[in-house]
Short mmCIF file of C-alpha atoms and ligand atoms in Angstrom, two decimals:
data_model
loop_
_atom_site.label_atom_id
_atom_site.label_comp_id
_atom_site.label_asym_id
_atom_site.label_seq_id
_atom_site.Cartn_x
_atom_site.Cartn_y
_atom_site.Cartn_z
CA UNK A 44 16.42 9.35 5.06
CA UNK A 45 17.74 12.44 6.77
CA UNK A 46 22.09 13.09 6.71
CA UNK A 47 24.17 14.90 8.61
CA UNK A 48 25.70 17.71 6.13
CA UNK A 49 28.46 17.58 8.67
CA UNK A 50 31.32 15.22 8.32
CA UNK A 51 31.02 12.59 11.31
CA UNK A 52 33.49 11.47 13.93
CA UNK A 53 35.23 8.38 13.15
CA UNK A 54 34.55 5.90 15.70
CA UNK A 55 36.16 3.16 17.03
CA UNK A 56 33.24 -0.42 15.58
CA UNK A 57 32.26 -1.34 18.60
CA UNK A 58 31.19 -4.89 19.62
CA UNK A 59 33.01 -8.42 20.06
CA UNK A 60 35.01 -11.47 18.68
CA UNK A 61 35.45 -13.09 21.79
CA UNK A 62 36.91 -15.53 22.65
CA UNK A 63 39.38 -17.19 19.34
CA UNK A 64 37.47 -21.23 18.62
CA UNK A 65 34.76 -21.37 21.34
CA UNK A 66 33.20 -18.17 21.32
CA UNK A 67 32.53 -18.75 17.20
CA UNK A 68 31.32 -21.86 18.62
CA UNK A 69 28.72 -20.41 20.30
CA UNK A 70 28.24 -18.21 18.23
CA UNK A 71 26.85 -20.50 15.53
CA UNK A 72 24.78 -22.41 17.24
CA UNK A 73 22.87 -18.87 18.60
CA UNK A 74 22.97 -18.00 14.69
CA UNK A 75 21.11 -21.94 13.84
CA UNK A 76 19.36 -22.63 16.85
CA UNK A 77 18.55 -20.77 19.31
CA UNK A 78 18.14 -17.30 17.54
CA UNK A 79 18.28 -17.69 14.36
CA UNK A 80 19.93 -15.06 12.06
CA UNK A 81 17.72 -12.00 12.07
CA UNK A 82 17.65 -11.69 15.96
CA UNK A 83 21.10 -13.36 15.96
CA UNK A 84 21.86 -9.79 14.06
CA UNK A 85 19.70 -7.67 15.91
CA UNK A 86 19.80 -9.08 19.01
CA UNK A 87 24.04 -7.38 18.88
CA UNK A 88 23.06 -4.25 16.74
CA UNK A 89 21.06 -3.67 20.01
CA UNK A 90 23.56 -4.36 22.63
CA UNK A 91 26.54 -2.21 20.83
CA UNK A 92 24.00 0.64 19.67
CA UNK A 93 25.31 0.05 16.44
CA UNK A 94 24.31 -0.82 13.23
CA UNK A 95 28.32 -1.65 12.43
CA UNK A 96 29.32 -4.02 14.84
CA UNK A 97 32.09 -6.28 14.65
CA UNK A 98 30.74 -10.02 14.79
CA UNK A 99 31.51 -13.96 14.48
CA UNK A 100 28.96 -15.64 11.30
CA UNK A 101 28.77 -19.07 10.91
CA UNK A 102 30.14 -21.68 9.65
CA UNK A 103 33.51 -20.80 11.59
CA UNK A 104 36.40 -23.49 12.65
CA UNK A 105 37.25 -24.95 10.42
CA UNK A 106 34.78 -24.97 7.23
CA UNK A 107 36.21 -21.18 7.64
CA UNK A 108 39.03 -19.88 8.42
CA UNK A 109 38.42 -16.77 10.28
CA UNK A 110 34.65 -15.67 11.22
CA UNK A 111 35.86 -12.67 12.62
CA UNK A 112 33.45 -9.71 10.24
CA UNK A 113 32.73 -6.30 10.65
CA UNK A 114 28.65 -6.52 9.90
CA UNK A 115 26.92 -3.90 8.12
CA UNK A 116 23.77 -3.93 9.67
CA UNK A 117 21.45 -0.76 7.51
CA UNK A 118 21.33 1.09 4.13
CA UNK A 119 23.35 3.58 4.33
CA UNK A 120 26.40 1.50 5.46
CA UNK A 121 25.60 -1.92 3.69
CA UNK A 122 26.65 -0.37 0.25
CA UNK A 123 29.97 -0.40 0.53
CA UNK A 124 29.63 -4.11 -0.04
CA UNK A 125 29.27 -2.90 -3.62
CA UNK A 126 31.85 -0.24 -4.99
CA UNK A 127 34.95 -2.13 -5.72
CA UNK A 128 36.97 -0.16 -5.04
CA UNK A 129 37.09 -0.77 -2.10
CA UNK A 130 36.39 -3.80 -1.74
CA UNK A 131 37.63 -6.95 -3.07
CA UNK A 132 35.15 -9.40 -4.06
CA UNK A 133 37.86 -12.56 -4.94
CA UNK A 134 36.63 -16.11 -3.68
CA UNK A 135 34.08 -14.71 -0.90
CA UNK A 136 31.17 -15.70 -3.49
CA UNK A 137 29.45 -18.44 -0.52
CA UNK A 138 31.46 -16.24 3.02
CA UNK A 139 33.96 -17.44 4.84
CA UNK A 140 34.48 -20.51 3.50
CA UNK A 141 35.03 -21.23 -0.13
CA UNK A 142 32.97 -24.42 -1.93
CA UNK A 143 35.76 -26.44 -3.75
CA UNK A 144 36.60 -25.86 -6.96
CA UNK A 145 36.79 -29.99 -7.40
CA UNK A 146 33.02 -29.16 -7.62
CA UNK A 147 33.03 -26.38 -10.63
CA UNK A 148 35.59 -28.52 -12.49
CA UNK A 149 38.58 -27.22 -11.22
CA UNK A 150 37.16 -23.36 -11.97
CA UNK A 151 37.41 -20.53 -10.62
CA UNK A 152 33.73 -19.91 -11.73
CA UNK A 153 32.45 -16.43 -12.13
CA UNK A 154 31.01 -15.02 -9.15
CA UNK A 155 33.82 -16.30 -7.32
CA UNK A 156 36.33 -13.44 -9.40
CA UNK A 157 37.59 -10.37 -8.60
CA UNK A 158 36.45 -7.84 -11.34
CA UNK A 159 40.65 -6.94 -11.20
CA UNK A 160 40.37 -10.60 -12.76
CA UNK A 161 40.88 -10.75 -16.81
CA UNK A 162 38.61 -13.33 -16.56
CA UNK A 163 35.99 -11.54 -14.45
CA UNK A 164 35.75 -8.77 -17.61
CA UNK A 165 35.90 -11.83 -20.12
CA UNK A 166 32.94 -14.25 -18.45
CA UNK A 167 30.38 -11.79 -17.24
CA UNK A 168 30.16 -10.82 -21.20
CA UNK A 169 29.73 -13.97 -22.71
CA UNK A 170 26.73 -14.51 -19.22
CA UNK A 171 25.86 -11.09 -20.60
CA UNK A 172 26.51 -12.69 -24.40
CA UNK A 173 23.87 -14.79 -24.10
CA UNK A 174 21.00 -13.84 -21.39
CA UNK A 175 20.70 -11.21 -24.89
CA UNK A 176 20.90 -13.13 -27.42
CA UNK A 177 17.78 -15.14 -25.78
CA UNK A 178 15.82 -12.60 -24.12
CA UNK A 179 12.72 -12.70 -27.30
CA UNK A 180 12.74 -16.63 -26.07
CA UNK A 181 11.84 -15.96 -21.65
CA UNK A 182 8.62 -14.76 -22.38
CA UNK A 183 7.42 -18.20 -24.09
CA UNK A 184 8.82 -20.41 -22.47
CA UNK A 185 7.73 -18.93 -19.32
CA UNK A 186 4.25 -19.44 -20.70
CA UNK A 187 4.71 -22.68 -22.10
CA UNK A 188 6.62 -24.19 -19.13
CA UNK A 189 4.50 -22.85 -16.30
CA UNK A 190 0.88 -23.07 -17.78
CA UNK A 191 1.62 -26.92 -16.92
CA UNK A 192 2.49 -26.46 -14.14
CA UNK A 193 -1.10 -24.55 -12.87
CA UNK A 194 -2.95 -27.61 -14.37
CA UNK A 195 -1.00 -30.00 -12.58
CA UNK A 196 -1.69 -27.49 -9.55
CA UNK A 197 -5.48 -27.94 -10.26
CA UNK A 198 -5.54 -31.34 -10.38
CA UNK A 199 -3.53 -32.12 -6.89
CA UNK A 200 -5.87 -29.26 -5.55
CA UNK A 201 -8.83 -31.11 -6.59
CA UNK A 202 -7.55 -35.26 -5.51
CA UNK A 203 -5.50 -34.01 -2.73
CA UNK A 204 -7.08 -30.62 -1.33
CA UNK A 205 -3.25 -29.15 -1.70
CA UNK A 206 0.02 -28.25 -4.07
CA UNK A 207 3.96 -27.97 -3.06
CA UNK A 208 4.75 -24.83 -5.09
CA UNK A 209 7.87 -25.58 -4.47
CA UNK A 210 7.97 -29.10 -5.81
CA UNK A 211 6.31 -27.95 -9.13
CA UNK A 212 8.47 -24.90 -8.54
CA UNK A 213 11.68 -26.71 -8.46
CA UNK A 214 10.98 -29.41 -11.85
CA UNK A 215 9.85 -26.35 -14.13
CA UNK A 216 12.03 -23.44 -13.10
CA UNK A 217 14.32 -26.31 -13.99
CA UNK A 218 13.06 -27.06 -17.32
CA UNK A 219 11.74 -23.13 -18.22
CA UNK A 220 15.68 -22.18 -17.53
CA UNK A 221 16.78 -24.34 -20.56
CA UNK A 222 14.80 -23.79 -22.44
CA UNK A 223 15.16 -20.22 -22.19
CA UNK A 224 18.29 -19.79 -22.22
CA UNK A 225 19.57 -22.79 -24.98
CA UNK A 226 16.34 -23.79 -26.62
CA UNK A 227 16.07 -27.39 -25.37
CA UNK A 228 14.52 -28.12 -21.42
CA UNK A 229 16.92 -30.47 -19.69
CA UNK A 230 13.66 -33.13 -19.38
CA UNK A 231 13.40 -33.94 -23.00
CA UNK A 232 17.47 -35.13 -22.88
CA UNK A 233 19.09 -37.90 -21.81
CA UNK A 234 19.18 -35.99 -18.13
CA UNK A 235 15.14 -37.24 -18.41
CA UNK A 236 13.41 -35.91 -14.59
CA UNK A 237 16.47 -35.74 -13.23
CA UNK A 238 18.13 -32.37 -13.63
CA UNK A 239 16.51 -30.89 -10.80
CA UNK A 240 17.79 -33.25 -7.60
CA UNK A 241 21.05 -33.38 -9.42
CA UNK A 242 20.88 -29.40 -9.48
CA UNK A 243 19.73 -29.72 -5.38
CA UNK A 244 22.74 -32.31 -4.62
CA UNK A 245 25.86 -30.62 -6.09
CA UNK A 246 23.65 -27.06 -4.70
CA UNK A 247 24.12 -28.91 -1.31
CA UNK A 248 27.21 -30.03 -1.23
CA UNK A 249 28.58 -25.54 -1.48
CA UNK A 250 25.49 -24.51 0.03
CA UNK A 251 25.27 -26.85 3.16
CA UNK A 252 27.22 -24.62 5.76
CA UNK A 253 24.45 -22.39 5.43
CA UNK A 254 21.50 -24.15 6.61
CA UNK A 255 20.16 -26.55 8.92
CA UNK A 256 17.79 -29.29 7.68
CA UNK A 257 16.00 -30.16 11.18
CA UNK A 258 17.85 -33.19 12.39
CA UNK A 259 19.72 -33.97 16.07
CA UNK A 260 21.96 -30.13 16.82
CA UNK A 261 25.37 -32.91 17.24
CA UNK A 262 24.73 -35.31 14.13
CA UNK A 263 23.54 -30.68 11.54
CA UNK A 264 27.17 -29.46 13.59
CA UNK A 265 29.36 -32.79 12.46
CA UNK A 266 27.71 -33.52 9.23
CA UNK A 267 27.23 -30.53 7.44
CA UNK A 268 29.17 -26.95 10.04
CA UNK A 269 32.47 -28.09 10.86
CA UNK A 270 33.72 -29.92 8.12
CA UNK A 271 33.55 -29.78 4.02
CA UNK A 272 31.63 -33.71 2.63
CA UNK A 273 33.39 -34.80 0.05
CA UNK A 274 32.58 -33.70 -3.83
CA UNK A 275 32.47 -37.00 -5.05
CA UNK A 276 29.37 -37.16 -3.95
CA UNK A 277 28.33 -34.79 -6.40
CA UNK A 278 30.69 -36.37 -8.96
CA UNK A 279 28.71 -38.25 -11.55
CA UNK A 280 25.00 -35.63 -10.73
CA UNK A 281 27.71 -32.55 -12.25
CA UNK A 282 29.23 -34.83 -15.21
CA UNK A 283 25.42 -35.17 -16.08
CA UNK A 284 25.07 -31.74 -15.75
CA UNK A 285 27.79 -30.90 -17.76
CA UNK A 286 27.06 -33.40 -20.29
CA UNK A 287 23.34 -31.49 -21.05
CA UNK A 288 25.40 -27.98 -20.27
CA UNK A 289 27.93 -29.16 -23.71
CA UNK A 290 24.97 -30.32 -25.72
CA UNK A 291 22.02 -27.96 -25.45
CA UNK A 292 24.65 -24.79 -25.17
CA UNK A 293 27.07 -25.72 -27.93
CA UNK A 294 25.83 -22.49 -30.57
CA UNK A 295 26.72 -20.19 -26.99
CA UNK A 296 30.03 -22.46 -26.84
CA UNK A 297 31.57 -21.82 -30.03
CA UNK A 298 31.88 -17.53 -30.19
CA UNK A 299 33.97 -18.20 -26.33
CA UNK A 300 37.16 -18.43 -28.18
CA UNK A 301 37.32 -14.95 -29.43
CA UNK A 302 35.95 -13.43 -25.80
CA UNK A 303 39.29 -15.43 -24.79
CA UNK A 304 37.85 -17.85 -22.84
CA UNK A 305 38.45 -22.35 -23.19
CA UNK A 306 35.24 -23.75 -23.90
CA UNK A 307 35.51 -25.65 -21.56
CA UNK A 308 35.82 -22.71 -18.83
CA UNK A 309 32.97 -21.16 -19.72
CA UNK A 310 30.69 -24.60 -20.34
CA UNK A 311 31.77 -25.20 -16.61
CA UNK A 312 30.66 -21.27 -16.31
CA UNK A 313 27.14 -21.40 -17.90
CA UNK A 314 26.87 -24.25 -15.67
CA UNK A 315 27.57 -22.53 -12.56
CA UNK A 316 25.81 -19.64 -14.10
CA UNK A 317 22.17 -21.52 -14.82
CA UNK A 318 22.12 -23.73 -12.04
CA UNK A 319 23.49 -22.09 -9.45
CA UNK A 320 22.76 -18.74 -9.97
CA UNK A 321 19.65 -19.11 -11.50
CA UNK A 322 18.42 -21.89 -11.02
CA UNK A 323 18.90 -21.57 -6.84
CA UNK A 324 17.17 -18.44 -7.82
CA UNK A 325 14.62 -19.36 -9.42
CA UNK A 326 13.87 -22.19 -6.04
CA UNK A 327 13.72 -18.72 -3.38
CA UNK A 328 12.70 -16.11 -5.57
CA UNK A 329 9.20 -18.06 -7.01
CA UNK A 330 7.64 -19.46 -3.76
CA UNK A 331 8.88 -16.56 -2.36
CA UNK A 332 7.12 -13.88 -3.66
CA UNK A 333 3.83 -16.49 -4.24
CA UNK A 334 4.55 -16.89 0.39
CA UNK A 335 4.15 -13.08 0.27
CA UNK A 336 1.52 -12.45 -1.84
CA UNK A 337 -0.51 -15.12 -0.49
CA UNK A 338 -0.78 -13.72 3.16
CA UNK A 339 -1.39 -10.28 1.51
CA UNK A 340 -4.69 -8.73 1.70
CA UNK A 341 -7.79 -10.12 -0.92
CA UNK A 342 -7.42 -5.99 -2.11
CA UNK A 343 -4.17 -7.08 -3.61
CA UNK A 344 -4.56 -10.05 -5.29
CA UNK A 345 -7.80 -7.96 -7.10
CA UNK A 346 -5.90 -4.94 -7.64
CA UNK A 347 -3.21 -6.99 -10.11
CA UNK A 348 -5.92 -9.30 -11.75
CA UNK A 349 -7.05 -5.52 -12.72
CA UNK A 350 -4.02 -4.47 -13.53
CA UNK A 351 -2.63 -7.23 -15.59
CA UNK A 352 -5.59 -8.45 -17.04
CA UNK A 353 -6.22 -4.87 -18.79
CA UNK A 354 -2.67 -4.24 -19.78
CA UNK A 355 -2.95 -8.03 -21.74
CA UNK A 356 -5.89 -6.76 -23.43
CA UNK A 357 -4.12 -3.65 -25.06
CA UNK A 358 -2.22 -5.91 -26.36
CA UNK A 359 -4.34 -8.11 -28.39
CA UNK A 360 -4.83 -10.22 -25.17
CA UNK A 361 -1.25 -11.52 -25.81
CA UNK A 362 1.88 -11.12 -22.59
CA UNK A 363 4.07 -8.75 -24.07
CA UNK A 364 7.67 -7.98 -22.88
CA UNK A 365 5.27 -4.19 -23.71
CA UNK A 366 1.70 -5.53 -21.67
CA UNK A 367 4.37 -6.62 -19.08
CA UNK A 368 6.35 -2.95 -18.62
CA UNK A 369 2.83 -1.16 -18.59
CA UNK A 370 1.85 -2.92 -15.04
CA UNK A 371 3.72 -1.09 -12.60
CA UNK A 372 1.29 -2.03 -9.02
CA UNK A 373 3.04 -6.01 -10.08
CA UNK A 374 6.26 -4.70 -10.72
CA UNK A 375 6.12 -3.10 -7.34
CA UNK A 376 5.33 -6.42 -5.49
CA UNK A 377 8.13 -7.62 -6.56
CA UNK A 378 10.45 -5.40 -5.69
CA UNK A 379 8.33 -5.25 -2.86
CA UNK A 380 8.86 -9.52 -2.10
CA UNK A 381 12.60 -8.33 -3.07
CA UNK A 382 13.07 -5.76 -0.67
CA UNK A 383 11.77 -7.75 2.41
CA UNK A 384 12.85 -11.07 1.03
CA UNK A 385 16.05 -10.93 -0.69
CA UNK A 386 16.37 -14.34 -1.75
CA UNK A 387 20.81 -14.43 -1.42
CA UNK A 388 20.70 -13.17 1.94
CA UNK A 389 24.64 -12.39 2.66
CA UNK A 390 27.00 -10.34 1.37
CA UNK A 391 31.23 -9.75 1.54
CA UNK A 392 34.45 -8.43 0.40
CA UNK A 393 37.38 -6.88 1.95
CA UNK A 394 38.43 -4.03 2.55
CA UNK A 395 41.09 -3.01 -0.14
CA UNK A 396 42.39 -0.15 1.71
CA UNK A 397 41.88 1.92 4.90
CA UNK A 398 38.61 3.26 5.11
CA UNK A 399 36.05 4.71 6.33
CA UNK A 400 32.37 3.33 6.69
CA UNK A 401 29.24 5.70 7.45
CA UNK A 402 26.30 4.62 8.69
CA UNK A 403 22.80 6.65 9.90
CA UNK A 404 24.36 7.89 13.44
CA UNK A 405 28.22 7.65 13.22
CA UNK A 406 31.24 6.51 10.62
CA UNK A 407 33.89 3.65 11.28
CA UNK A 408 37.56 2.73 11.11
CA UNK A 409 37.81 -0.49 9.06
CA UNK A 410 41.91 -1.67 8.39
CA UNK A 411 42.65 -3.22 5.61
CA UNK A 412 42.61 -6.48 5.22
CA UNK A 413 39.30 -6.45 6.78
CA UNK A 414 36.10 -8.53 6.10
CA UNK A 415 33.11 -6.84 5.63
CA UNK A 416 30.16 -8.30 5.33
CA UNK A 417 26.15 -7.12 4.88
CA UNK A 418 23.14 -9.23 6.43
CA UNK A 419 20.81 -7.41 3.38
CA UNK A 420 17.54 -7.76 4.91
CA UNK A 421 18.77 -5.57 7.76
CA UNK A 422 19.62 -2.37 4.76
CA UNK A 423 16.17 -3.56 3.13
CA UNK A 424 14.35 -3.57 6.05
CA UNK A 425 15.53 -0.33 7.40
CA UNK A 426 12.70 1.61 9.30
CA UNK A 427 15.27 4.95 8.52
CA UNK A 428 14.32 4.60 4.66
CA UNK A 429 11.04 2.52 4.48
CA UNK A 430 7.92 3.01 6.69
CA UNK A 431 6.60 -0.03 8.17
CA UNK A 432 9.66 -1.85 6.96
CA UNK A 433 8.66 -4.92 8.63
CA UNK A 434 5.28 -5.13 6.52
CA UNK A 435 4.70 -6.24 2.68
CA UNK A 436 3.71 -3.72 0.91
CA UNK A 437 2.59 -4.32 -2.11
CA UNK A 438 1.74 -1.05 -3.89
CA UNK A 439 5.08 0.96 -1.77
CA UNK A 440 7.16 1.22 -4.96
CA UNK A 441 4.38 3.33 -7.17
CA UNK A 442 4.03 7.66 -7.27
CA UNK A 443 6.24 10.07 -7.24
CA UNK A 444 8.00 8.75 -2.89
CA UNK A 445 7.43 5.22 -4.16
CA UNK A 446 9.84 5.06 -7.07
CA UNK A 447 11.88 7.75 -4.62
CA UNK A 448 13.12 4.34 -2.47
CA UNK A 449 13.68 1.74 -5.73
CA UNK A 450 16.69 2.87 -5.27
CA UNK A 451 17.42 1.28 -2.41
CA UNK A 452 15.69 -1.89 -3.08
CA UNK A 453 19.26 -4.50 -3.29
CA UNK A 454 18.84 -7.79 -4.31
CA UNK A 455 21.40 -8.00 -7.25
CA UNK A 456 24.17 -6.75 -4.72
CA UNK A 457 23.99 -3.48 -6.37
CA UNK A 458 20.91 -0.12 -6.32
CA UNK A 459 18.31 -1.41 -8.22
CA UNK A 460 18.08 1.77 -9.99
CA UNK A 461 22.38 1.14 -11.86
CA UNK A 462 23.37 -2.02 -14.44
CA UNK A 463 25.48 -4.47 -13.79
CA UNK A 464 29.17 -4.17 -16.49
CA UNK A 465 31.42 -6.05 -16.46
CA UNK A 466 33.55 -4.14 -13.62
CA UNK A 467 31.20 -4.09 -10.90
CA UNK A 468 29.42 -7.64 -8.80
CA UNK A 469 26.09 -6.50 -10.28
CA UNK A 470 23.60 -9.99 -10.26
CA UNK A 471 23.95 -10.04 -14.45
CA UNK A 472 20.75 -11.70 -13.96
CA UNK A 473 19.09 -8.58 -13.05
CA UNK A 474 16.58 -7.97 -15.49
CA UNK A 475 15.35 -11.11 -16.15
CA UNK A 476 15.02 -11.97 -12.48
CA UNK A 477 12.39 -9.02 -12.21
CA UNK A 478 11.08 -10.21 -15.21
CA UNK A 479 9.98 -13.69 -14.50
CA UNK A 480 8.98 -12.02 -11.17
CA UNK A 481 6.61 -10.33 -12.22
CA UNK A 482 5.95 -13.14 -14.96
CA UNK A 483 4.92 -15.57 -12.75
CA UNK A 484 2.42 -12.70 -10.47
CA UNK A 485 0.70 -12.33 -14.73
CA UNK A 486 -0.09 -16.05 -15.62
CA UNK A 487 -0.52 -16.66 -11.99
CA UNK A 488 -3.61 -13.47 -12.18
CA UNK A 489 -4.87 -13.97 -15.70
CA UNK A 490 -5.81 -17.44 -14.23
CA UNK A 491 -7.37 -16.94 -11.39
CA UNK A 492 -8.73 -13.70 -9.02
CA UNK A 493 -7.54 -15.12 -5.61
CA UNK A 494 -5.96 -17.92 -3.69
CA UNK A 495 -4.65 -19.52 0.09
CA UNK A 496 -1.29 -21.16 0.61
CA UNK A 497 -0.15 -22.15 3.94
CA UNK A 498 3.03 -20.33 4.20
CA UNK A 499 5.95 -22.02 6.27
CA UNK A 500 10.48 -22.26 5.53
CA UNK A 501 12.01 -23.94 4.02
CA UNK A 502 15.85 -24.28 3.68
CA UNK A 503 17.20 -21.35 2.34
CA UNK A 504 13.69 -19.83 1.74
CA UNK A 505 9.87 -20.62 1.58
CA UNK A 506 7.64 -23.07 1.40
CA UNK A 507 4.61 -22.71 0.03
CA UNK A 508 1.61 -24.63 0.14
CA UNK A 509 -1.80 -24.25 -1.96
CA UNK A 510 -4.81 -24.37 -1.08
CA UNK A 511 -6.87 -23.28 -2.60
CA UNK A 512 -7.08 -21.16 -6.37
CA UNK A 513 -10.58 -19.13 -7.02
CA UNK A 514 -10.14 -19.47 -11.33
CA UNK A 515 -10.35 -16.20 -12.81
CA UNK A 516 -14.04 -14.46 -13.70
CA UNK A 517 -12.34 -12.82 -16.49
CA UNK A 518 -12.20 -14.17 -19.77
CA UNK A 519 -8.97 -15.48 -20.72
CA UNK A 520 -6.21 -14.77 -23.15
CA UNK A 521 -3.49 -16.86 -25.85
C1 HEM B 741 25.63 -12.19 -8.57
C2 HEM B 741 21.63 -12.23 -6.38
C3 HEM B 741 19.90 -14.76 -10.51
C4 HEM B 741 24.15 -14.65 -12.72
C5 HEM B 741 24.90 -12.29 -7.91
C6 HEM B 741 24.71 -11.52 -6.71
C7 HEM B 741 23.83 -12.14 -5.92
C8 HEM B 741 23.17 -13.09 -7.15
C9 HEM B 741 23.42 -11.35 -4.14
C10 HEM B 741 26.32 -11.62 -5.77
C11 HEM B 741 26.82 -12.31 -5.23
C12 HEM B 741 28.04 -11.66 -4.26
O1 HEM B 741 29.37 -11.70 -4.62
O2 HEM B 741 28.01 -10.99 -3.24
C13 HEM B 741 20.70 -13.58 -7.50
C14 HEM B 741 19.68 -13.36 -7.84
C15 HEM B 741 19.01 -14.41 -8.01
C16 HEM B 741 20.07 -14.31 -9.46
C17 HEM B 741 18.95 -12.88 -5.84
C18 HEM B 741 17.50 -14.97 -8.70
C19 HEM B 741 16.26 -14.88 -8.06
C20 HEM B 741 20.94 -14.43 -11.67
C21 HEM B 741 20.92 -15.47 -13.16
C22 HEM B 741 22.13 -15.45 -13.22
C23 HEM B 741 22.96 -14.94 -12.62
C24 HEM B 741 19.25 -15.28 -13.27
C25 HEM B 741 22.28 -15.10 -14.94
C26 HEM B 741 22.96 -15.17 -15.56
C27 HEM B 741 24.86 -14.27 -11.46
C28 HEM B 741 26.54 -14.04 -11.70
C29 HEM B 741 26.82 -13.91 -10.27
C30 HEM B 741 25.37 -12.96 -10.22
C31 HEM B 741 27.23 -14.48 -12.50
C32 HEM B 741 28.46 -13.32 -10.29
C33 HEM B 741 28.61 -11.52 -10.61
C34 HEM B 741 29.66 -10.49 -11.52
O3 HEM B 741 30.94 -11.69 -10.84
O4 HEM B 741 30.13 -9.81 -11.40
N1 HEM B 741 24.01 -12.54 -7.56
N2 HEM B 741 20.97 -13.64 -8.97
N3 HEM B 741 22.47 -14.12 -11.22
N4 HEM B 741 24.64 -13.16 -10.75
FE1 HEM B 741 23.16 -13.61 -9.56
#
């Protein structure tokens, strides 16, 4: 990235919020229906010739009290959002609105806490401990659950000629996460097969202000984007999910008092981190990766299959962490999917003090208390950093030049080259997520040489319907 040595002069931030109330409604119609997120932000960058710009974000009134933000829309300005000495991350996880805490047992869970709040470190440490204690369970749990998924996929293809990956992934990821984190598959408990539906309902109440469902606009505006839906709708679902966590995570919860947390607060946090952060993430990430692979050249499939099968053969036919670490192309593909289509696209932080934000071209003055917002896809598809930024290039991160780009992959709310800690707001699931993304690719290409799929969009991610699978021509593995 070209950078000027001399400090640029500080400019006023261009852009406009328009007429209060009226313009924010007009803008949200553009965002949801007339332009869509990519065009909405790009159009404003183009209009004001600036990647730092004042604009309104959805949902706006009455859901959010103030839709006005300073948008940071390139790779240079975006990282201000990672600096918790400069931005406050209190109650900004979902943006300018915050879902009711009655959806989370009355607690403000970790994602809504600023690191300056004492419970942030306690809860985040608890989550780190749970993940660390279960790290050896991840690969076996992934393999067994996704082996069953691929079997179902094959039989659906044989009988119906197509298979809805998202639907299969929803059920499989839910069981995988329960088994990986707590050793208990949710479907083998009282929850039975209802976990994913209950979770989706609860997630919907929190995320619907950011979604469109294709219903008549007026209905969506009134139902989804103007007032919060009553949390009562998901009360019994949440209760059933909580029961699973309280039973299945019993031994993890036994250790929380020494961290200074109540069992109850820890359990609500565990539920949120598993269902919202992890399950919500997998619902978007895994179809995203498969979708990009479906659209990629068949030669990429062949290279992946070769790399993956050789690394697994080198470990005596076993999928070990060591084998996965050797798969450089596989890792690059997962980074590329996370770069081109980050699963969590919006990040927010309130200026803790007056500060200056630098873009590639200029520097801008921000006042204490102003809301800074990043639309991550514009930062990770910044043409000043990434060549052919709009293209999915599977081997982009290979070699010395490729490795230099890894720091610009920021899906985890921080550079991929940095580490989450109790003092920052980087995702504590960072290592796990990149591992799980790679495991999907590994399991897939151990079984198949290539495939075809229809890729569309759904709610906050991709919809992938697999239409053919070509079974592996090489010998199988354990
Ligand atoms: C925070 C993304 C999976 C737990 C975050 C943030 C992002 C993110 C962008 C920062 C949000 C913000 O503050 O603005 C993702 C994605 C995932 C994923 C894309 C999967 C594809 C997970 C997993 C866990 C997790 C597996 C399991 C523990 C959390 C928690 C926070 C967080 C607790 C809040 C961190 C803090 O308060 O310091 N994640 N995440 N996430 N994530 Fe993840």
